[in-house]
């Protein structure tokens, strides 16, 4: 019997797309292309979302420049337009996971379903998922962290790299190389 496969859509939110406070080039195009995926290829589709309330030092202090490694511009604050999914993202989700309310969180596996409080691992287990395809923003941060934690949790992992815009191409290449070394399949051609 084939293993059940889920698509994990990482942080395709307004603030991470062009025009947002922490925009990643290609975010809106990725949202459109993710939405064009054949939903029938997946047993489940799960979205992650940065959901900041007061993320304890994650944002650069007022008047200070972020270092873009440990501090960032204010982004994805719950209740703001930047928190919302990009309007180009029209694929239907079976579940949603929020992360980073009161602390920095990059991996979707650090989040929980806001309706039930269940972590992503439990959501996937309940759906009987053994393999995941990962897409979203940004390849070199939240996508990489989510893929890394999926490997640690024992899932078969494919990263659809063409649907993962990056803050830095060099950062994405390093992240994808490290993930491949650990057993992830990096799919570079567009699906």
PDB file of C-alpha atoms in Angstrom:
ATOM      1  CA  UNK A   1       0.000   0.000   0.000  1.00  0.00           C
ATOM      2  CA  UNK A   2       1.470   3.400  -0.946  1.00  0.00           C
ATOM      3  CA  UNK A   3       2.202   5.814   1.871  1.00  0.00           C
ATOM      4  CA  UNK A   4      -0.096   8.795   2.212  1.00  0.00           C
ATOM      5  CA  UNK A   5       1.424  12.080   1.061  1.00  0.00           C
ATOM      6  CA  UNK A   6       0.699  15.609   2.259  1.00  0.00           C
ATOM      7  CA  UNK A   7       1.617  18.948   0.767  1.00  0.00           C
ATOM      8  CA  UNK A   8       2.902  21.392   3.388  1.00  0.00           C
ATOM      9  CA  UNK A   9       2.566  25.008   2.239  1.00  0.00           C
ATOM     10  CA  UNK A  10       4.936  27.114   4.343  1.00  0.00           C
ATOM     11  CA  UNK A  11       4.158  30.750   5.205  1.00  0.00           C
ATOM     12  CA  UNK A  12       2.755  32.036   1.901  1.00  0.00           C
ATOM     13  CA  UNK A  13       1.627  35.239   3.597  1.00  0.00           C
ATOM     14  CA  UNK A  14       1.256  38.850   2.516  1.00  0.00           C
ATOM     15  CA  UNK A  15       4.281  40.079   4.484  1.00  0.00           C
ATOM     16  CA  UNK A  16       6.529  37.520   2.752  1.00  0.00           C
ATOM     17  CA  UNK A  17       5.353  38.457  -0.761  1.00  0.00           C
ATOM     18  CA  UNK A  18       6.185  41.487  -2.869  1.00  0.00           C
ATOM     19  CA  UNK A  19       4.876  44.607  -1.122  1.00  0.00           C
ATOM     20  CA  UNK A  20       5.106  43.027   2.336  1.00  0.00           C
ATOM     21  CA  UNK A  21       7.318  44.100   5.218  1.00  0.00           C
ATOM     22  CA  UNK A  22       9.689  41.139   4.721  1.00  0.00           C
ATOM     23  CA  UNK A  23       9.130  40.555   1.015  1.00  0.00           C
ATOM     24  CA  UNK A  24      10.791  37.687  -0.819  1.00  0.00           C
ATOM     25  CA  UNK A  25      11.105  38.126  -4.586  1.00  0.00           C
ATOM     26  CA  UNK A  26       8.927  35.598  -6.390  1.00  0.00           C
ATOM     27  CA  UNK A  27       6.515  35.085  -3.502  1.00  0.00           C
ATOM     28  CA  UNK A  28       3.364  35.975  -5.422  1.00  0.00           C
ATOM     29  CA  UNK A  29       4.383  33.890  -8.422  1.00  0.00           C
ATOM     30  CA  UNK A  30       5.073  30.940  -6.109  1.00  0.00           C
ATOM     31  CA  UNK A  31       1.618  31.390  -4.553  1.00  0.00           C
ATOM     32  CA  UNK A  32      -0.007  31.193  -8.009  1.00  0.00           C
ATOM     33  CA  UNK A  33       2.069  28.164  -8.991  1.00  0.00           C
ATOM     34  CA  UNK A  34       1.346  26.365  -5.701  1.00  0.00           C
ATOM     35  CA  UNK A  35      -2.360  27.004  -6.274  1.00  0.00           C
ATOM     36  CA  UNK A  36      -2.059  25.417  -9.727  1.00  0.00           C
ATOM     37  CA  UNK A  37      -0.768  22.110  -8.302  1.00  0.00           C
ATOM     38  CA  UNK A  38      -3.068  19.147  -8.804  1.00  0.00           C
ATOM     39  CA  UNK A  39      -4.662  18.830  -5.360  1.00  0.00           C
ATOM     40  CA  UNK A  40      -5.578  15.225  -6.164  1.00  0.00           C
ATOM     41  CA  UNK A  41      -1.885  14.272  -5.937  1.00  0.00           C
ATOM     42  CA  UNK A  42      -2.132  14.759  -2.183  1.00  0.00           C
ATOM     43  CA  UNK A  43      -4.029  13.031   0.580  1.00  0.00           C
ATOM     44  CA  UNK A  44      -3.904  16.276   2.573  1.00  0.00           C
ATOM     45  CA  UNK A  45      -2.786  19.883   2.200  1.00  0.00           C
ATOM     46  CA  UNK A  46      -1.606  21.712   5.303  1.00  0.00           C
ATOM     47  CA  UNK A  47      -0.612  25.364   5.532  1.00  0.00           C
ATOM     48  CA  UNK A  48       1.728  26.908   8.064  1.00  0.00           C
ATOM     49  CA  UNK A  49       1.524  30.524   9.046  1.00  0.00           C
ATOM     50  CA  UNK A  50       3.783  32.870  10.986  1.00  0.00           C
ATOM     51  CA  UNK A  51       1.419  34.157  13.687  1.00  0.00           C
ATOM     52  CA  UNK A  52       3.296  36.688  15.769  1.00  0.00           C
ATOM     53  CA  UNK A  53       1.786  38.366  18.805  1.00  0.00           C
ATOM     54  CA  UNK A  54       4.868  39.301  20.853  1.00  0.00           C
ATOM     55  CA  UNK A  55       7.772  37.186  19.607  1.00  0.00           C
ATOM     56  CA  UNK A  56      10.335  38.103  22.296  1.00  0.00           C
ATOM     57  CA  UNK A  57      13.244  39.733  20.488  1.00  0.00           C
ATOM     58  CA  UNK A  58      12.429  38.333  17.039  1.00  0.00           C
ATOM     59  CA  UNK A  59      11.647  41.843  15.766  1.00  0.00           C
ATOM     60  CA  UNK A  60      14.349  44.503  15.617  1.00  0.00           C
ATOM     61  CA  UNK A  61      13.726  47.131  18.326  1.00  0.00           C
ATOM     62  CA  UNK A  62      12.013  50.308  17.144  1.00  0.00           C
ATOM     63  CA  UNK A  63      14.545  52.565  15.469  1.00  0.00           C
ATOM     64  CA  UNK A  64      17.073  49.747  15.010  1.00  0.00           C
ATOM     65  CA  UNK A  65      17.946  47.992  11.792  1.00  0.00           C
ATOM     66  CA  UNK A  66      17.302  44.235  11.723  1.00  0.00           C
ATOM     67  CA  UNK A  67      20.291  41.969  11.176  1.00  0.00           C
ATOM     68  CA  UNK A  68      18.244  39.523   9.037  1.00  0.00           C
ATOM     69  CA  UNK A  69      19.677  36.577  10.931  1.00  0.00           C
ATOM     70  CA  UNK A  70      18.183  36.784  14.406  1.00  0.00           C
ATOM     71  CA  UNK A  71      16.184  40.018  14.215  1.00  0.00           C
ATOM     72  CA  UNK A  72      13.724  40.961  11.498  1.00  0.00           C
ATOM     73  CA  UNK A  73      11.387  43.774  10.527  1.00  0.00           C
ATOM     74  CA  UNK A  74       7.969  43.481  12.142  1.00  0.00           C
ATOM     75  CA  UNK A  75       5.983  40.955  10.093  1.00  0.00           C
ATOM     76  CA  UNK A  76       3.010  38.576  10.148  1.00  0.00           C
ATOM     77  CA  UNK A  77       1.451  40.082  13.259  1.00  0.00           C
ATOM     78  CA  UNK A  78      -1.902  38.440  13.981  1.00  0.00           C
ATOM     79  CA  UNK A  79      -4.734  40.744  12.958  1.00  0.00           C
ATOM     80  CA  UNK A  80      -2.751  42.659  10.325  1.00  0.00           C
ATOM     81  CA  UNK A  81      -2.988  42.396   6.542  1.00  0.00           C
ATOM     82  CA  UNK A  82       0.553  40.978   6.487  1.00  0.00           C
ATOM     83  CA  UNK A  83      -0.568  37.971   8.547  1.00  0.00           C
ATOM     84  CA  UNK A  84      -3.097  36.940   5.877  1.00  0.00           C
ATOM     85  CA  UNK A  85      -2.325  34.422   3.159  1.00  0.00           C
ATOM     86  CA  UNK A  86      -1.371  35.950  -0.186  1.00  0.00           C
ATOM     87  CA  UNK A  87      -4.554  36.328  -2.257  1.00  0.00           C
ATOM     88  CA  UNK A  88      -2.845  34.398  -5.067  1.00  0.00           C
ATOM     89  CA  UNK A  89      -2.816  31.321  -2.809  1.00  0.00           C
ATOM     90  CA  UNK A  90      -6.149  29.680  -3.591  1.00  0.00           C
ATOM     91  CA  UNK A  91      -5.490  26.005  -2.866  1.00  0.00           C
ATOM     92  CA  UNK A  92      -7.807  24.490  -0.231  1.00  0.00           C
ATOM     93  CA  UNK A  93      -6.245  23.367   3.057  1.00  0.00           C
ATOM     94  CA  UNK A  94      -7.232  20.441   5.259  1.00  0.00           C
ATOM     95  CA  UNK A  95      -5.478  21.973   8.260  1.00  0.00           C
ATOM     96  CA  UNK A  96      -3.515  25.045   9.278  1.00  0.00           C
ATOM     97  CA  UNK A  97      -0.692  25.422  11.781  1.00  0.00           C
ATOM     98  CA  UNK A  98       0.344  28.710  13.428  1.00  0.00           C
ATOM     99  CA  UNK A  99       3.826  29.319  14.821  1.00  0.00           C
ATOM    100  CA  UNK A 100       5.805  32.037  16.533  1.00  0.00           C
ATOM    101  CA  UNK A 101       3.194  33.710  18.731  1.00  0.00           C
ATOM    102  CA  UNK A 102       5.557  34.562  21.590  1.00  0.00           C
ATOM    103  CA  UNK A 103       8.949  33.369  20.377  1.00  0.00           C
ATOM    104  CA  UNK A 104      10.826  33.040  17.097  1.00  0.00           C
ATOM    105  CA  UNK A 105       9.722  29.931  15.203  1.00  0.00           C
ATOM    106  CA  UNK A 106      10.883  28.958  11.739  1.00  0.00           C
ATOM    107  CA  UNK A 107       9.693  25.365  11.347  1.00  0.00           C
ATOM    108  CA  UNK A 108       6.061  24.451  10.848  1.00  0.00           C
ATOM    109  CA  UNK A 109       6.754  21.655  13.330  1.00  0.00           C
ATOM    110  CA  UNK A 110       7.118  24.324  16.039  1.00  0.00           C
ATOM    111  CA  UNK A 111       3.497  25.338  15.493  1.00  0.00           C
ATOM    112  CA  UNK A 112       0.071  24.085  16.438  1.00  0.00           C
ATOM    113  CA  UNK A 113      -3.373  23.911  14.891  1.00  0.00           C
ATOM    114  CA  UNK A 114      -5.071  27.039  16.292  1.00  0.00           C
ATOM    115  CA  UNK A 115      -8.414  25.240  16.577  1.00  0.00           C
ATOM    116  CA  UNK A 116      -7.194  22.154  18.446  1.00  0.00           C
ATOM    117  CA  UNK A 117      -3.739  22.974  19.821  1.00  0.00           C
ATOM    118  CA  UNK A 118      -2.308  19.859  18.140  1.00  0.00           C
ATOM    119  CA  UNK A 119       1.258  20.116  16.803  1.00  0.00           C
ATOM    120  CA  UNK A 120       1.918  19.509  13.106  1.00  0.00           C
ATOM    121  CA  UNK A 121       3.329  16.038  13.800  1.00  0.00           C
ATOM    122  CA  UNK A 122       0.021  15.016  15.413  1.00  0.00           C
ATOM    123  CA  UNK A 123      -2.007  16.542  12.572  1.00  0.00           C
ATOM    124  CA  UNK A 124      -0.012  14.533  10.025  1.00  0.00           C
ATOM    125  CA  UNK A 125      -0.241  11.341  12.107  1.00  0.00           C
ATOM    126  CA  UNK A 126      -4.008  11.688  12.433  1.00  0.00           C
ATOM    127  CA  UNK A 127      -4.211  11.969   8.644  1.00  0.00           C
ATOM    128  CA  UNK A 128      -2.026   8.861   8.250  1.00  0.00           C
ATOM    129  CA  UNK A 129       0.667  10.786   6.363  1.00  0.00           C
ATOM    130  CA  UNK A 130       4.123   9.247   5.922  1.00  0.00           C
ATOM    131  CA  UNK A 131       5.548  11.445   3.166  1.00  0.00           C
ATOM    132  CA  UNK A 132       5.495  15.207   2.658  1.00  0.00           C
ATOM    133  CA  UNK A 133       6.135  17.589  -0.206  1.00  0.00           C
ATOM    134  CA  UNK A 134       7.166  21.020   1.046  1.00  0.00           C
ATOM    135  CA  UNK A 135       6.709  24.346  -0.762  1.00  0.00           C
ATOM    136  CA  UNK A 136       6.553  27.971   0.327  1.00  0.00           C
ATOM    137  CA  UNK A 137       8.503  30.947   1.623  1.00  0.00           C
ATOM    138  CA  UNK A 138      11.417  31.302   2.260  1.00  0.00           C
ATOM    139  CA  UNK A 139      13.510  28.391   1.026  1.00  0.00           C
ATOM    140  CA  UNK A 140      16.529  29.327   3.124  1.00  0.00           C
ATOM    141  CA  UNK A 141      14.665  29.817   6.409  1.00  0.00           C
ATOM    142  CA  UNK A 142      11.186  28.479   7.160  1.00  0.00           C
ATOM    143  CA  UNK A 143      11.028  25.954   4.306  1.00  0.00           C
ATOM    144  CA  UNK A 144      14.463  24.572   5.251  1.00  0.00           C
ATOM    145  CA  UNK A 145      13.569  24.419   8.951  1.00  0.00           C
ATOM    146  CA  UNK A 146      10.258  22.676   8.229  1.00  0.00           C
ATOM    147  CA  UNK A 147      11.941  20.140   5.943  1.00  0.00           C
ATOM    148  CA  UNK A 148      14.677  19.509   8.511  1.00  0.00           C
ATOM    149  CA  UNK A 149      12.147  18.851  11.268  1.00  0.00           C
ATOM    150  CA  UNK A 150      10.087  16.633   8.951  1.00  0.00           C
ATOM    151  CA  UNK A 151      13.186  14.480   8.441  1.00  0.00           C
ATOM    152  CA  UNK A 152      13.799  14.368  12.201  1.00  0.00           C
ATOM    153  CA  UNK A 153      10.199  13.253  12.707  1.00  0.00           C
ATOM    154  CA  UNK A 154      10.704  10.358  10.276  1.00  0.00           C
ATOM    155  CA  UNK A 155       8.738  11.604   7.269  1.00  0.00           C
ATOM    156  CA  UNK A 156       9.832  11.020   3.703  1.00  0.00           C
ATOM    157  CA  UNK A 157      10.593  14.542   2.452  1.00  0.00           C
ATOM    158  CA  UNK A 158      10.539  16.116  -0.987  1.00  0.00           C
ATOM    159  CA  UNK A 159      11.185  19.837  -1.316  1.00  0.00           C
ATOM    160  CA  UNK A 160       9.716  21.274  -4.526  1.00  0.00           C
ATOM    161  CA  UNK A 161      12.494  23.847  -4.904  1.00  0.00           C
ATOM    162  CA  UNK A 162      10.929  25.644  -7.879  1.00  0.00           C
ATOM    163  CA  UNK A 163       8.026  26.600  -5.585  1.00  0.00           C
ATOM    164  CA  UNK A 164      10.245  27.917  -2.782  1.00  0.00           C
ATOM    165  CA  UNK A 165      11.523  31.457  -3.358  1.00  0.00           C
ATOM    166  CA  UNK A 166      14.511  32.379  -1.222  1.00  0.00           C
ATOM    167  CA  UNK A 167      15.878  35.424   0.530  1.00  0.00           C
ATOM    168  CA  UNK A 168      19.291  34.428  -0.854  1.00  0.00           C
ATOM    169  CA  UNK A 169      20.045  31.949  -3.636  1.00  0.00           C
ATOM    170  CA  UNK A 170      23.272  31.003  -1.859  1.00  0.00           C
ATOM    171  CA  UNK A 171      21.373  30.364   1.368  1.00  0.00           C
ATOM    172  CA  UNK A 172      18.818  28.234  -0.450  1.00  0.00           C
ATOM    173  CA  UNK A 173      21.528  26.206  -2.207  1.00  0.00           C
ATOM    174  CA  UNK A 174      23.276  25.548   1.118  1.00  0.00           C
ATOM    175  CA  UNK A 175      19.996  24.577   2.794  1.00  0.00           C
ATOM    176  CA  UNK A 176      18.985  22.260  -0.046  1.00  0.00           C
ATOM    177  CA  UNK A 177      22.424  20.625  -0.061  1.00  0.00           C
ATOM    178  CA  UNK A 178      22.270  20.000   3.695  1.00  0.00           C
ATOM    179  CA  UNK A 179      18.740  18.589   3.405  1.00  0.00           C
ATOM    180  CA  UNK A 180      19.750  16.296   0.527  1.00  0.00           C
ATOM    181  CA  UNK A 181      22.707  15.044   2.579  1.00  0.00           C
ATOM    182  CA  UNK A 182      20.198  14.035   5.275  1.00  0.00           C
ATOM    183  CA  UNK A 183      17.911  12.185   2.864  1.00  0.00           C
ATOM    184  CA  UNK A 184      15.483  14.770   1.511  1.00  0.00           C
ATOM    185  CA  UNK A 185      14.731  14.697  -2.184  1.00  0.00           C
ATOM    186  CA  UNK A 186      15.193  18.144  -3.728  1.00  0.00           C
ATOM    187  CA  UNK A 187      13.015  18.457  -6.845  1.00  0.00           C
ATOM    188  CA  UNK A 188      14.418  21.340  -8.871  1.00  0.00           C
ATOM    189  CA  UNK A 189      12.189  21.176 -11.956  1.00  0.00           C
ATOM    190  CA  UNK A 190       8.772  22.793 -11.798  1.00  0.00           C
ATOM    191  CA  UNK A 191       5.961  20.326 -11.132  1.00  0.00           C
TER     192      UNK A 191
END
